Structures are given as structure tokens and as C-alpha cells.
Short mmCIF file of C-alpha atoms in Angstrom, two decimals:
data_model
loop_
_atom_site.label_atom_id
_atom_site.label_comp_id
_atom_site.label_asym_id
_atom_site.label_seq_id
_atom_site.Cartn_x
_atom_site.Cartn_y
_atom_site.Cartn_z
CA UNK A 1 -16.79 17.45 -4.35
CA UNK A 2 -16.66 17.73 -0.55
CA UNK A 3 -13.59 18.82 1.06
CA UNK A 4 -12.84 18.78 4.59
CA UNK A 5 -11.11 16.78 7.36
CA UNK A 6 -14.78 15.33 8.19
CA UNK A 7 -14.61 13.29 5.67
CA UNK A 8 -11.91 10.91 6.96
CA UNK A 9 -14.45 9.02 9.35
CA UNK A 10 -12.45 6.71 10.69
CA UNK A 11 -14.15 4.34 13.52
CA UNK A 12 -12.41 3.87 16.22
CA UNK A 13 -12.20 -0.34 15.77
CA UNK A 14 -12.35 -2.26 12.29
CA UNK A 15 -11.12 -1.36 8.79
CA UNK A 16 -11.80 2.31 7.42
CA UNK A 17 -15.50 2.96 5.86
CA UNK A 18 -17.09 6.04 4.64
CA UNK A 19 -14.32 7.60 3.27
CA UNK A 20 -11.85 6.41 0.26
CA UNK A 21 -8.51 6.98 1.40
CA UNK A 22 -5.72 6.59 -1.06
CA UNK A 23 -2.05 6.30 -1.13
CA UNK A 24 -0.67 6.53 -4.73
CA UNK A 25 2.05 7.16 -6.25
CA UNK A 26 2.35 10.36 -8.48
CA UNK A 27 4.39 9.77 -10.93
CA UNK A 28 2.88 6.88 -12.57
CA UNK A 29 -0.79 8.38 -12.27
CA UNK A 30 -1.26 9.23 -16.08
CA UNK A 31 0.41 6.47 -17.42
CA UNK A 32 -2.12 4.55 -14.68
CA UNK A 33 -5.17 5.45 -14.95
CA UNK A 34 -4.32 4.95 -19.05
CA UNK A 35 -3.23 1.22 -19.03
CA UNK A 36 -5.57 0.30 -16.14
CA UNK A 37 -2.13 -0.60 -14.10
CA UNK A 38 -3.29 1.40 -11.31
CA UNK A 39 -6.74 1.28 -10.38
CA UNK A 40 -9.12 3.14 -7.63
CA UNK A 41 -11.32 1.87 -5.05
CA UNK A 42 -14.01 3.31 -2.18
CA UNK A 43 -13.40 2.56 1.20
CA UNK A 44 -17.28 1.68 1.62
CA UNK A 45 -20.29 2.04 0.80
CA UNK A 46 -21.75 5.80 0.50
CA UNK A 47 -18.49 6.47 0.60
CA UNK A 48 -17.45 10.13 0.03
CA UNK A 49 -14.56 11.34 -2.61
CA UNK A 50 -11.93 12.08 0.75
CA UNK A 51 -8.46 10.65 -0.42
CA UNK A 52 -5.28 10.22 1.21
CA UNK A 53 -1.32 10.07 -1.02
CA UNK A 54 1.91 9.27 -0.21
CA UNK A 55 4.63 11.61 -1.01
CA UNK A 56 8.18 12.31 -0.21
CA UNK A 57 8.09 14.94 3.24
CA UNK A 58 11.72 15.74 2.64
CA UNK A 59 12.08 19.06 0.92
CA UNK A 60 8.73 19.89 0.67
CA UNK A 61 6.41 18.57 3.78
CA UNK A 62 4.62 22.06 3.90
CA UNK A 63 1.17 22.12 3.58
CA UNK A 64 -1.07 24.13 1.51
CA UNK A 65 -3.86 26.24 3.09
CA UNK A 66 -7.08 25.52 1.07
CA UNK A 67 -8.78 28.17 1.89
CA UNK A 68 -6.22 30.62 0.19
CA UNK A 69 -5.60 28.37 -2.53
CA UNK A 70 -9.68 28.87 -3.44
CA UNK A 71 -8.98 32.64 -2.86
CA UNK A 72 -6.49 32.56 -5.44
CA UNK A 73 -8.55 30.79 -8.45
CA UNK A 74 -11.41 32.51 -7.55
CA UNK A 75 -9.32 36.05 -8.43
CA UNK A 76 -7.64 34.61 -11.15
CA UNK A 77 -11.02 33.55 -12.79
CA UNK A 78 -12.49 36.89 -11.86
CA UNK A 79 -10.03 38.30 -14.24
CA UNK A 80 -10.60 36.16 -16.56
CA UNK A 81 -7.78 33.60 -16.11
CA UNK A 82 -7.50 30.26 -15.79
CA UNK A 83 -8.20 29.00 -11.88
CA UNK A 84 -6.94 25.35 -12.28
CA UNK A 85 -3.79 27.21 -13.72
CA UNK A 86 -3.54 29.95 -10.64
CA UNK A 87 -3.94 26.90 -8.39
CA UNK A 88 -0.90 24.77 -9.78
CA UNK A 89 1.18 27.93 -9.33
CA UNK A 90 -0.01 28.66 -5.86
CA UNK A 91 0.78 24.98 -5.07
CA UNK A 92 4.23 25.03 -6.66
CA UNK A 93 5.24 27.98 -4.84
CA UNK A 94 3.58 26.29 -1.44
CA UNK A 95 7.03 24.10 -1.14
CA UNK A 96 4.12 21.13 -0.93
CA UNK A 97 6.45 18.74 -2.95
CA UNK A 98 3.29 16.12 -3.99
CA UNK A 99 0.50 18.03 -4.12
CA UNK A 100 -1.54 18.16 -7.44
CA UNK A 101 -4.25 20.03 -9.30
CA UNK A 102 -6.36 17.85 -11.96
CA UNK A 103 -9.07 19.18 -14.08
CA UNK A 104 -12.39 17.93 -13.76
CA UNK A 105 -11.68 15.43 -17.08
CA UNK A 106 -8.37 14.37 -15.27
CA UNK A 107 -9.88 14.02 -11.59
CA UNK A 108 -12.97 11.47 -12.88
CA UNK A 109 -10.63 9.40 -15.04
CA UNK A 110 -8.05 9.22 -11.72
CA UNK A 111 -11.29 7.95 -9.92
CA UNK A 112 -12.45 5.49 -12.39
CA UNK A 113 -9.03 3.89 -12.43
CA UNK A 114 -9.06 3.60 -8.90
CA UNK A 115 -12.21 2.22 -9.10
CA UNK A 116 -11.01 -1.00 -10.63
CA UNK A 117 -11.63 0.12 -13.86
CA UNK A 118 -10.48 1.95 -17.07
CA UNK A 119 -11.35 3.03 -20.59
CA UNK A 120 -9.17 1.95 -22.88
CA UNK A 121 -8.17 -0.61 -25.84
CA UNK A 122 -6.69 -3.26 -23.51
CA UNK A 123 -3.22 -2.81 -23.79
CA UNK A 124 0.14 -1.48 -22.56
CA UNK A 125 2.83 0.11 -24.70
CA UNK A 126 6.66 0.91 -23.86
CA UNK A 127 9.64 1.61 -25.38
CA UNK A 128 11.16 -1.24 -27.83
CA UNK A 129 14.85 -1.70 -27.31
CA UNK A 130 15.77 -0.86 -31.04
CA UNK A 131 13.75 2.53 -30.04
CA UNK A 132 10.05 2.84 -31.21
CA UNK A 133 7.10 1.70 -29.28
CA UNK A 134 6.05 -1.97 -28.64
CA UNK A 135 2.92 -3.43 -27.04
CA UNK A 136 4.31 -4.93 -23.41
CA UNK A 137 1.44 -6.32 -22.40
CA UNK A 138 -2.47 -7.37 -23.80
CA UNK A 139 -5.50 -7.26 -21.68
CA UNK A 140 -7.51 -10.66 -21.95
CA UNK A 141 -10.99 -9.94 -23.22
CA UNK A 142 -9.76 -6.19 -24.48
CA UNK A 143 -10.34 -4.72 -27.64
CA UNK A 144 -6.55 -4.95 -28.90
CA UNK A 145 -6.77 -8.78 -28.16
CA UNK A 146 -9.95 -9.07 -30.15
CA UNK A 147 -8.16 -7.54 -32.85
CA UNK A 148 -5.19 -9.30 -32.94
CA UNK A 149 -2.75 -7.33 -31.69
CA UNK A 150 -0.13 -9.67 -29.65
CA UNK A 151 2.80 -8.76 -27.33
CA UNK A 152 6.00 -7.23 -29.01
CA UNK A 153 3.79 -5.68 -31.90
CA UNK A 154 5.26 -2.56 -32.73
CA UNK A 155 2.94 0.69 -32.87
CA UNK A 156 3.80 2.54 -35.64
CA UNK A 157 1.05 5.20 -35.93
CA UNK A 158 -1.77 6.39 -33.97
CA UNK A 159 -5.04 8.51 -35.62
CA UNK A 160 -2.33 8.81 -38.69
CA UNK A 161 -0.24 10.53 -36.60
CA UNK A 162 3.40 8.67 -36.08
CA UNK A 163 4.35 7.48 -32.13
CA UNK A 164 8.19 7.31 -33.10
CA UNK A 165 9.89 9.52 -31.01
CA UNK A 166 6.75 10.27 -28.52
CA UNK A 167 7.49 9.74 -24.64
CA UNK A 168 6.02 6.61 -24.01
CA UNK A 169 3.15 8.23 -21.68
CA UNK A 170 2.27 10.79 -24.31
CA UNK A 171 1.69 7.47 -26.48
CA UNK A 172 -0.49 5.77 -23.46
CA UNK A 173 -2.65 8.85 -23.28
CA UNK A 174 -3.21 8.86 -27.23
CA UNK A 175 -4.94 5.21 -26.28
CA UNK A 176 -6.93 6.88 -23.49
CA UNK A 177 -7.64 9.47 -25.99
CA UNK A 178 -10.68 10.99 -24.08
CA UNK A 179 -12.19 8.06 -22.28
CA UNK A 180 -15.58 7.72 -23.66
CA UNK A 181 -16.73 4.26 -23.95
CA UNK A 182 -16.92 3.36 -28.17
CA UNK A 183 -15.06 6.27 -29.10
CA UNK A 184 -12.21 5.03 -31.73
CA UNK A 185 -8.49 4.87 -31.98
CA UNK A 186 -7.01 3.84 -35.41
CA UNK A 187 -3.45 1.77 -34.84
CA UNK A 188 -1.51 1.33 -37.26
CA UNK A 189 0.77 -1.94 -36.50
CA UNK A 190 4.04 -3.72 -37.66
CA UNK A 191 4.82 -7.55 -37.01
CA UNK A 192 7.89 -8.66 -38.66
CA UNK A 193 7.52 -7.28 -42.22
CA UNK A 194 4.12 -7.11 -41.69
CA UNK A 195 2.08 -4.31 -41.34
CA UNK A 196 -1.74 -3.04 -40.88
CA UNK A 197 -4.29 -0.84 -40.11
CA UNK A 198 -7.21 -1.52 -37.15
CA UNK A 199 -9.57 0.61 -35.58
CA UNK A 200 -10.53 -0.42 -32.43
CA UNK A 201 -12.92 1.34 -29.87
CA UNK A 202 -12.41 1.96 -26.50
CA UNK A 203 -14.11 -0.10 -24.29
CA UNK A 204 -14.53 0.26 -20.25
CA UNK A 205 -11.98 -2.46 -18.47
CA UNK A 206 -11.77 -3.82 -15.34
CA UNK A 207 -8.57 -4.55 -14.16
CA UNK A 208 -7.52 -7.19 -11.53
CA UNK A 209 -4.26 -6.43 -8.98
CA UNK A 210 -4.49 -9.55 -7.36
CA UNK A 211 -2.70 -13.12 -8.50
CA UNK A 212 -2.95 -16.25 -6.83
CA UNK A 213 -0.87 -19.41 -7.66
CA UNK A 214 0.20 -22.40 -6.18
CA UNK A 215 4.05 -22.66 -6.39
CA UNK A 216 4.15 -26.09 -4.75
CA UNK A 217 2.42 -28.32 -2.24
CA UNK A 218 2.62 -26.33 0.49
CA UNK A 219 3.37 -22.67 -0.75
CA UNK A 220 0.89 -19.98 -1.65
CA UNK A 221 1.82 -16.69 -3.77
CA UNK A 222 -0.34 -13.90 -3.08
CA UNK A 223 1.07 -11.06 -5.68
CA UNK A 224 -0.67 -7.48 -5.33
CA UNK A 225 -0.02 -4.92 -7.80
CA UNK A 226 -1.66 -2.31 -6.04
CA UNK A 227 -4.00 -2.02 -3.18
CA UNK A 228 -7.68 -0.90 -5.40
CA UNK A 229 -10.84 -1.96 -4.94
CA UNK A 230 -11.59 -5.77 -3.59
CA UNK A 231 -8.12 -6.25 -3.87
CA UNK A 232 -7.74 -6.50 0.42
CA UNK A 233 -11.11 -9.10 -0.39
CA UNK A 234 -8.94 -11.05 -2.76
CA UNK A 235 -5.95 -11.52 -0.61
CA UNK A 236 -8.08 -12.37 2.86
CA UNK A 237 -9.80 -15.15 0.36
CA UNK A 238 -7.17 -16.68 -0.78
CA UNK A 239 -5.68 -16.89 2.84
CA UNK A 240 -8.90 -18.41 4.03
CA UNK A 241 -9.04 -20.80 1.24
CA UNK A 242 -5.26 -22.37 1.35
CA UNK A 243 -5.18 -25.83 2.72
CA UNK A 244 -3.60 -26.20 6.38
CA UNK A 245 -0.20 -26.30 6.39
CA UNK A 246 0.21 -23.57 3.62
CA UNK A 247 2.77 -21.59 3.70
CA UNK A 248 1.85 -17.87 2.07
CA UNK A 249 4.18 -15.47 0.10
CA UNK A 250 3.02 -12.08 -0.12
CA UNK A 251 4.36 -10.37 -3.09
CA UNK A 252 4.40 -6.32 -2.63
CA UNK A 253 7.44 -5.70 -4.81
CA UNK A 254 6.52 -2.94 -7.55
CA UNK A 255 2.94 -1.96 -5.29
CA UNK A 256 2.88 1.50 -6.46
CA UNK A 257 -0.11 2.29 -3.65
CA UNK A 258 -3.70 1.95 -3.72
CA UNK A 259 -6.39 2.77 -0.94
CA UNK A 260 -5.52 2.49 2.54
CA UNK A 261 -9.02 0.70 3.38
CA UNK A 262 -7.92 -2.05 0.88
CA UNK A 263 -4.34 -2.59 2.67
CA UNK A 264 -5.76 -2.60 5.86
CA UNK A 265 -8.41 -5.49 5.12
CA UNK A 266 -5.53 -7.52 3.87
CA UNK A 267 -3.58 -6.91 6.66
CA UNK A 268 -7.05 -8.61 8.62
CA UNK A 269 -6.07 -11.83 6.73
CA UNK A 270 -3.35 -11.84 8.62
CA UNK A 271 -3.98 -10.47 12.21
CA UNK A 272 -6.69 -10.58 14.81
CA UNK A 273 -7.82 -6.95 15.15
CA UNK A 274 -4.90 -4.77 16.77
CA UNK A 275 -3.63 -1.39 15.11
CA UNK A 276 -2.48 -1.47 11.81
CA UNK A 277 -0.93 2.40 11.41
CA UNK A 278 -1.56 5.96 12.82
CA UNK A 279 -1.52 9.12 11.21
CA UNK A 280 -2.16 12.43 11.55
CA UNK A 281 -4.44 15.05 9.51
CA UNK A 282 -3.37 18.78 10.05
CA UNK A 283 -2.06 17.68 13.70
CA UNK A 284 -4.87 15.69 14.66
CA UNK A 285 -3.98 11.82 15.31
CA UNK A 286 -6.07 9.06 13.63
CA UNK A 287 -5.50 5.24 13.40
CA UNK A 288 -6.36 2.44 11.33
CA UNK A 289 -7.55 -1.03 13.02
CA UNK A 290 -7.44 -4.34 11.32
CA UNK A 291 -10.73 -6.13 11.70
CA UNK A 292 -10.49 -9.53 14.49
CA UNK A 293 -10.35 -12.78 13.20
CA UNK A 294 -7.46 -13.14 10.89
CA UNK A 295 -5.08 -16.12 10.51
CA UNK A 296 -2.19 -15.37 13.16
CA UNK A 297 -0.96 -19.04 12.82
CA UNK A 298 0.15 -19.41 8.84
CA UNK A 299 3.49 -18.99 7.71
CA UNK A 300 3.97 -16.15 5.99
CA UNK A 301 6.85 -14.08 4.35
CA UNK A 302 6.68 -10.71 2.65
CA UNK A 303 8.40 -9.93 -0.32
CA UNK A 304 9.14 -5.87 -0.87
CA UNK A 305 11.56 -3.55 -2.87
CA UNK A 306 12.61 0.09 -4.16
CA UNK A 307 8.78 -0.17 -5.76
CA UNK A 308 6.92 -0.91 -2.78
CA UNK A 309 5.16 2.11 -1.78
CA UNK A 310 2.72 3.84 0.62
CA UNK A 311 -0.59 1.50 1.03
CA UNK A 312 1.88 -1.61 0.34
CA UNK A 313 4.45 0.33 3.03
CA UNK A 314 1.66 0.67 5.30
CA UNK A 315 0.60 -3.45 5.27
CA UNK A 316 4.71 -3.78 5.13
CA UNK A 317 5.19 -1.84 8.17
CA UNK A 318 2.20 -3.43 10.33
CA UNK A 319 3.13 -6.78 9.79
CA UNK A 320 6.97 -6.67 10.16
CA UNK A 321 6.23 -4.37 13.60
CA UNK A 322 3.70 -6.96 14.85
CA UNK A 323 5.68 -9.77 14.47
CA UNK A 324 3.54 -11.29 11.60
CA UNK A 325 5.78 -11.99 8.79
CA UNK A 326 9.43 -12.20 8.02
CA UNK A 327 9.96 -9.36 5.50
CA UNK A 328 12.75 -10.30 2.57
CA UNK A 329 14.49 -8.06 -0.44
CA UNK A 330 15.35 -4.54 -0.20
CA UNK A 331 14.37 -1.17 1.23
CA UNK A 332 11.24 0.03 0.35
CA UNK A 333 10.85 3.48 -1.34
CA UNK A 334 9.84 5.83 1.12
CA UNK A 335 6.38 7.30 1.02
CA UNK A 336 4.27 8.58 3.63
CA UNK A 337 3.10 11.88 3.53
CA UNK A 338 -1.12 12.17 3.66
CA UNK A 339 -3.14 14.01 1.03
CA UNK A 340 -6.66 14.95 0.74
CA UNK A 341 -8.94 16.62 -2.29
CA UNK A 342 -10.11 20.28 -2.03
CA UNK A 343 -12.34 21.27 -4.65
CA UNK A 344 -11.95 24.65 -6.70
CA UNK A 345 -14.19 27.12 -8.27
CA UNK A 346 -13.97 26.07 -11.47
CA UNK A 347 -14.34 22.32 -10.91
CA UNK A 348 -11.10 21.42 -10.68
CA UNK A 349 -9.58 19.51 -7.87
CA UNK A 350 -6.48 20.09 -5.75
CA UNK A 351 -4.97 17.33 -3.88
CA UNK A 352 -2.87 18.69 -1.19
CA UNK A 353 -0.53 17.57 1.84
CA UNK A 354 -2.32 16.91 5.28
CA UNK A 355 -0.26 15.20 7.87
CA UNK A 356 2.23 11.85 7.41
CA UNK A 357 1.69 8.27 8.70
CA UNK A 358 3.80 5.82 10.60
CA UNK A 359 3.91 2.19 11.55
CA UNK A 360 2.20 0.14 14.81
CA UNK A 361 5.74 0.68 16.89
CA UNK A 362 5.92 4.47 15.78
CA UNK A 363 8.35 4.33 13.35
CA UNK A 364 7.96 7.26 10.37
CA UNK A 365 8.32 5.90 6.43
CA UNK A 366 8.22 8.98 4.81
CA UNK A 367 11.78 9.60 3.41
CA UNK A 368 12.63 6.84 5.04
CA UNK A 369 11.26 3.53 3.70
CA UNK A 370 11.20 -0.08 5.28
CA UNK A 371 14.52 -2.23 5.94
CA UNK A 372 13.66 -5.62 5.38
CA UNK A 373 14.73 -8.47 7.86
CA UNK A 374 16.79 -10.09 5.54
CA UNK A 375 18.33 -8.61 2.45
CA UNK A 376 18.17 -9.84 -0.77
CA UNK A 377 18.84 -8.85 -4.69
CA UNK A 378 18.23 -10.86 -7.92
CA UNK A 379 17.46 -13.88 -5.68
CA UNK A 380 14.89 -12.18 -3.58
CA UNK A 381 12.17 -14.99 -4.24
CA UNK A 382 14.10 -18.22 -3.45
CA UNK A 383 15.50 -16.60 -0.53
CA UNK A 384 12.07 -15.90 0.67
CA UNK A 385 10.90 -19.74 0.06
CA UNK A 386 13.48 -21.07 2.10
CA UNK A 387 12.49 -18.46 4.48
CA UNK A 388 8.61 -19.60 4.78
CA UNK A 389 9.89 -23.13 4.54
CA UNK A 390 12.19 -22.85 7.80
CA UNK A 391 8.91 -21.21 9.12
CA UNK A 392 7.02 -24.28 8.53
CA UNK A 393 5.54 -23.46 5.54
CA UNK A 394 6.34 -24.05 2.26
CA UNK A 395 9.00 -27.03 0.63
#
């Protein structure tokens, strides 16, 4: 893998290409990349493996110097240790609070579920209120629906071995088992007093962050789950093909992240060119541009939360600073520092702290998060339609 600020090539107008520049969030990463919920993305074509995270700068906004962190798995495999293991100690001592070391099996199955994609059985599990494990959700198309298996089924066993008791993510990465395409996974299922045995096989999935529906007339809902590849496409379609007159509510609560590139083409839908954020890379300053030609006349209201995060910040942040949209619900979470890769000796890859990120106007998110312009709880979504309907759009 490449390493190196050069790899950010960020052109001085339009949307990021050449690079894929990520903002995720770490803790839900495994549990991710296993149930497809989080998926990754390129910034463009020949793009090279450069990525970019969000994490918390408070305690912990150190950065790591790469070049000692390869000096120290280098000696520990010289010794005959393990480097990947060196390098998460050398990291955790570093006071870098979200930096990461994967494996090369770990790295490549973060990548293909940024990349839109997964290997899996097609479903996701979580804990059942009576304890035990139950299937939340059931891809369309998956392996688990072509066997049957429906939302609220319980898991009771995996490969023989029982899941009660398991953390739910040590259950999701039984599923993932070791991503190969057709390799098999034997569950063993209860419905009511009924129980069986199936063996599915894992099967690569694409996943799909972006929903469009009609709420009425004259009221769009745009909801994106996380910013991964064509999902910036999807939402600067579906502004482009809403009748006149539409009103559009953009749904970022529970955005966990995605690529940068994909949250600043669907902040294009919205605005004509102009500056979308800046950030900076071990002290140098960069900026992203939204690409000219966006729709700067349609109502539109944001919806955002404690779960919207870093990409979804980003978009957040532009449009609220620009004057775009009226931004309704609660503070958003708070992350903003910039990573990048750094490849080891042994394969493995370290993703360490760079620089941090702010909005058009300046103002820093890391820590921090986004206030909205009008507060709202449980009711967060009707507030917001009456919003976009005072704005013109909406009923």
C-alpha cells in the first residue's frame, strides 16, 4: 500500500478524485464491514488506498510518526515478534486516541465494505430483549432470505457452537467467518417452538445507504446511512429528479461516516461550486470544493443527531454555514480528527492521526459537534416538515 501525504490529491476546484478519503467511525467498524451496514467507496477512478477518519482530538490529538512506528515492527519482527502487535503498542502509547492497526485480512475486508460491498449471509443479528440473539434485519436477495430465515428469528447456534451469551459483534463476525465467497456457515434457528438447522454460504453483497421516498405531494426524503460509494450519486439524482416545487428532507441521523468524496458530491446537489470544508494534513491546509451547478433554489431541511458523524458532519456543517438548509434535532457527535494508512513490514496497515477538519465559516467539529438551528427530540421529523413546509416546500 502507498503511504504518504501525496496521496491526498486534492484539485484545487470540484469534488476530491484520486484519492479515497474516509471518515468512519471506529467503533462500529467490525460489526460494519460484517453486516454490510457500513460500506467503502474510492474517491475516483485509479484511485489510490489514501484514507482519511474522524476521531475524537480531545485527550488524544497527538499524532503518530510513521516512520518510527515502521522502525518499531521492523525490530520487533527481527526478533522474531509479532510487528502488527509492536505497532498497536507503539500506537497506544502515542496518546493518538483513534488510530488503528489492522492485519492484512482485516484491512481488505474494511476496504471491501467500503466499497459498497460485503461477504456475508445477508443478515443482521442483535441482542433479543429476553437475552439471546435475534436476527434484526434480512438482506433482500441474501442467502439468509433464500433460506428462510425472517426478522425476530432467534440464533441459537452457529458451526455447533452456541451464540448465547456471545457479545453480539463476536456473533456478527462468526457470520463473516473469513469472507470467502461460498464458504459455509451452519445456523441453527428457533421460531416459536420451532427449530432447525440451515447451512447457508456466504455470498458477496452489495449494500445500498441511500433511501428515497415520497412522503407527500410535495416532500422528498433523502435518508443516507453512510456516505460509501455512489451514495453522493444517489442523493444529487434524486434532487435532480423531484418535481418543482419539492420540498427535500435530508436524513443524516445515525450517518456513522463514509468517504469524504461521497459527502462532498452530495453537498453539489445542493450548492453551486463554493467550499465545502478545509482541513489540514500534518500542518499543511487543504480544502474540499463542491462541484457548480447544484440546486440552490429547493427547500431543503436537514435532519441530524448524537449519530451523525464525520463525512455526514462535514455535509452538516457546509450547508448550515452556507445558508443552504435549516438544520433540525440535536447536536451532532463530534468527530473530526483526519487519518491516513501507513503500511508496515509485515503487511499490516496502521491508520494514524494527520491533522483535523472544520466547516466553510471556520468553525472546528472535533469534540465539538454541530448545534442544530432548531432543537428537537422524539418529534425531530414532524418538526422538520413543518420546517420545509414554512420554507415553501413540503405540506
Amino acid at each position: 500500500m502507498p503511504t504518504g501525504t501525496d496521496l491526498l490529491c486534492i484539485r484545487p476546484r470540484g469534488v476530491l478524485r484520486g484519492a479515497v478519503l474516509t471518515f468512519v467511525f471506529t467503533g462500529v467498524l467490525a460489526t460494519a464491514a460484517a453486516t454490510g451496514s457500513l460500506p467503502r467507496q474510492d474517491a475516483g477512478a485509479g484511485s489510490a488506498a489514501a484514507t482519511l477518519r474522524a476521531g475524537k482530538a480531545a485527550q488524544g490529538s497527538g499524532t503518530v510518526d510513521s516512520a518510527a512506528l515502521n522502525r518499531a515492527a521492523a525490530d520487533a519482527m527481527a526478533d522474531g515478534k509479532s510487528g502488527k502487535q509492536a505497532a498497536e503498542e507503539f500506537v497506544s502509547r502515542s496518546g493518538d486516541r483513534w488510530g488503528a492497526v489492522y492485519d492484512k485480512r482485516e484491512y481488505a475486508e474494511f476496504e471491501q465494505a467500503l466499497d459498497g460491498a460485503y461477504t456475508g449471509v445477508g443478515l443482521s443479528a442483535g441482542r433479543a430483549a429476553e437475552g439471546g440473539i435475534r436476527v434484526t434485519r434480512v438482506q433482500r436477495g441474501g442467502p439468509a432470505e433464500r433460506a428462510g430465515l425472517r426478522v425476530d428469528d432467534r440464533l441459537v447456534a452457529l458451526d455447533g457452537r452456541p451464540v448465547e451469551g456471545l457479545p453480539v459483534s463476536e456473533v456478527v463476525a462468526l457470520l463473516r467467518g473469513d469472507g470467502v465467497p461460498g464458504s459455509a456457515v451452519a445456523l441453527r434457528v428457533e421460531r416459536g417452538r420451532a427449530a432447525w438447522t440451515r447451512t447457508l454460504h456466504r455470498a458477496r453483497l452489495a449494500t445500498d445507504p441511500v433511501t428515497v421516498r415520497r412522503l407527500d405531494d410535495k416532500t422528498l426524503m433523502i435518508r443516507v446511512a453512510a456516505f460509501t460509494k455512489g451514495a453522493g450519486a444517489r442523493v444529487r439524482d434524486a434532487v435532480r429528479d423531484a418535481p418543482a416545487g419539492t420540498g427535500v428532507l435530508l436524513d443524516l441521523r445515525g450517518n456513522a461516516g463514509g468517504l469524504v468524496a461521497e459527502a462532498a458530491v452530495a453537498a453539489s446537489a445542493f450548492l453551486d461550486g463554493g467550499l465545502v470544508a478545509t482541513y489540514d494534513v500534518r500542518g499543511e491546509q487543504r480544502a474540499v470544493y463542491a462541484e457548480g451547478g447544484g440546486d440552490t433554489g429547493r427547500p431543503l431541511v436537514a435532519l441530524i443527531d448524537g449519530g451523525t458523524m464525520s463525512a455526514a458532519e462535514l455535509l452538516t456543517g457546509a450547508l448550515q454555514d452556507r445558508g443552504r438548509a435549516v438544520t433540525v434535532g440535536s447536536r451532532t457527535f463530534g468527530k473530526g480528527s483526519v487519518q491516513m494508512p501507513s503500511a508496515l513490514p509485515d503487511g499490516s496497515v496502521a491508520e494514524l492521526t494527520v491533522g483535523h477538519y472544520r466547516t466553510p465559516a471556520g468553525h472546528a467539529v472535533d469534540g465539538r459537534g454541530i448545534t442544530p438551528d432548531l432543537t428537537a427530540g422524539e418529534g425531530a421529523e414532524e418538526r422538520a416538515r413543518t420546517v420545509l413546509s414554512g420554507l415553501g416546500g413540503g405540506s
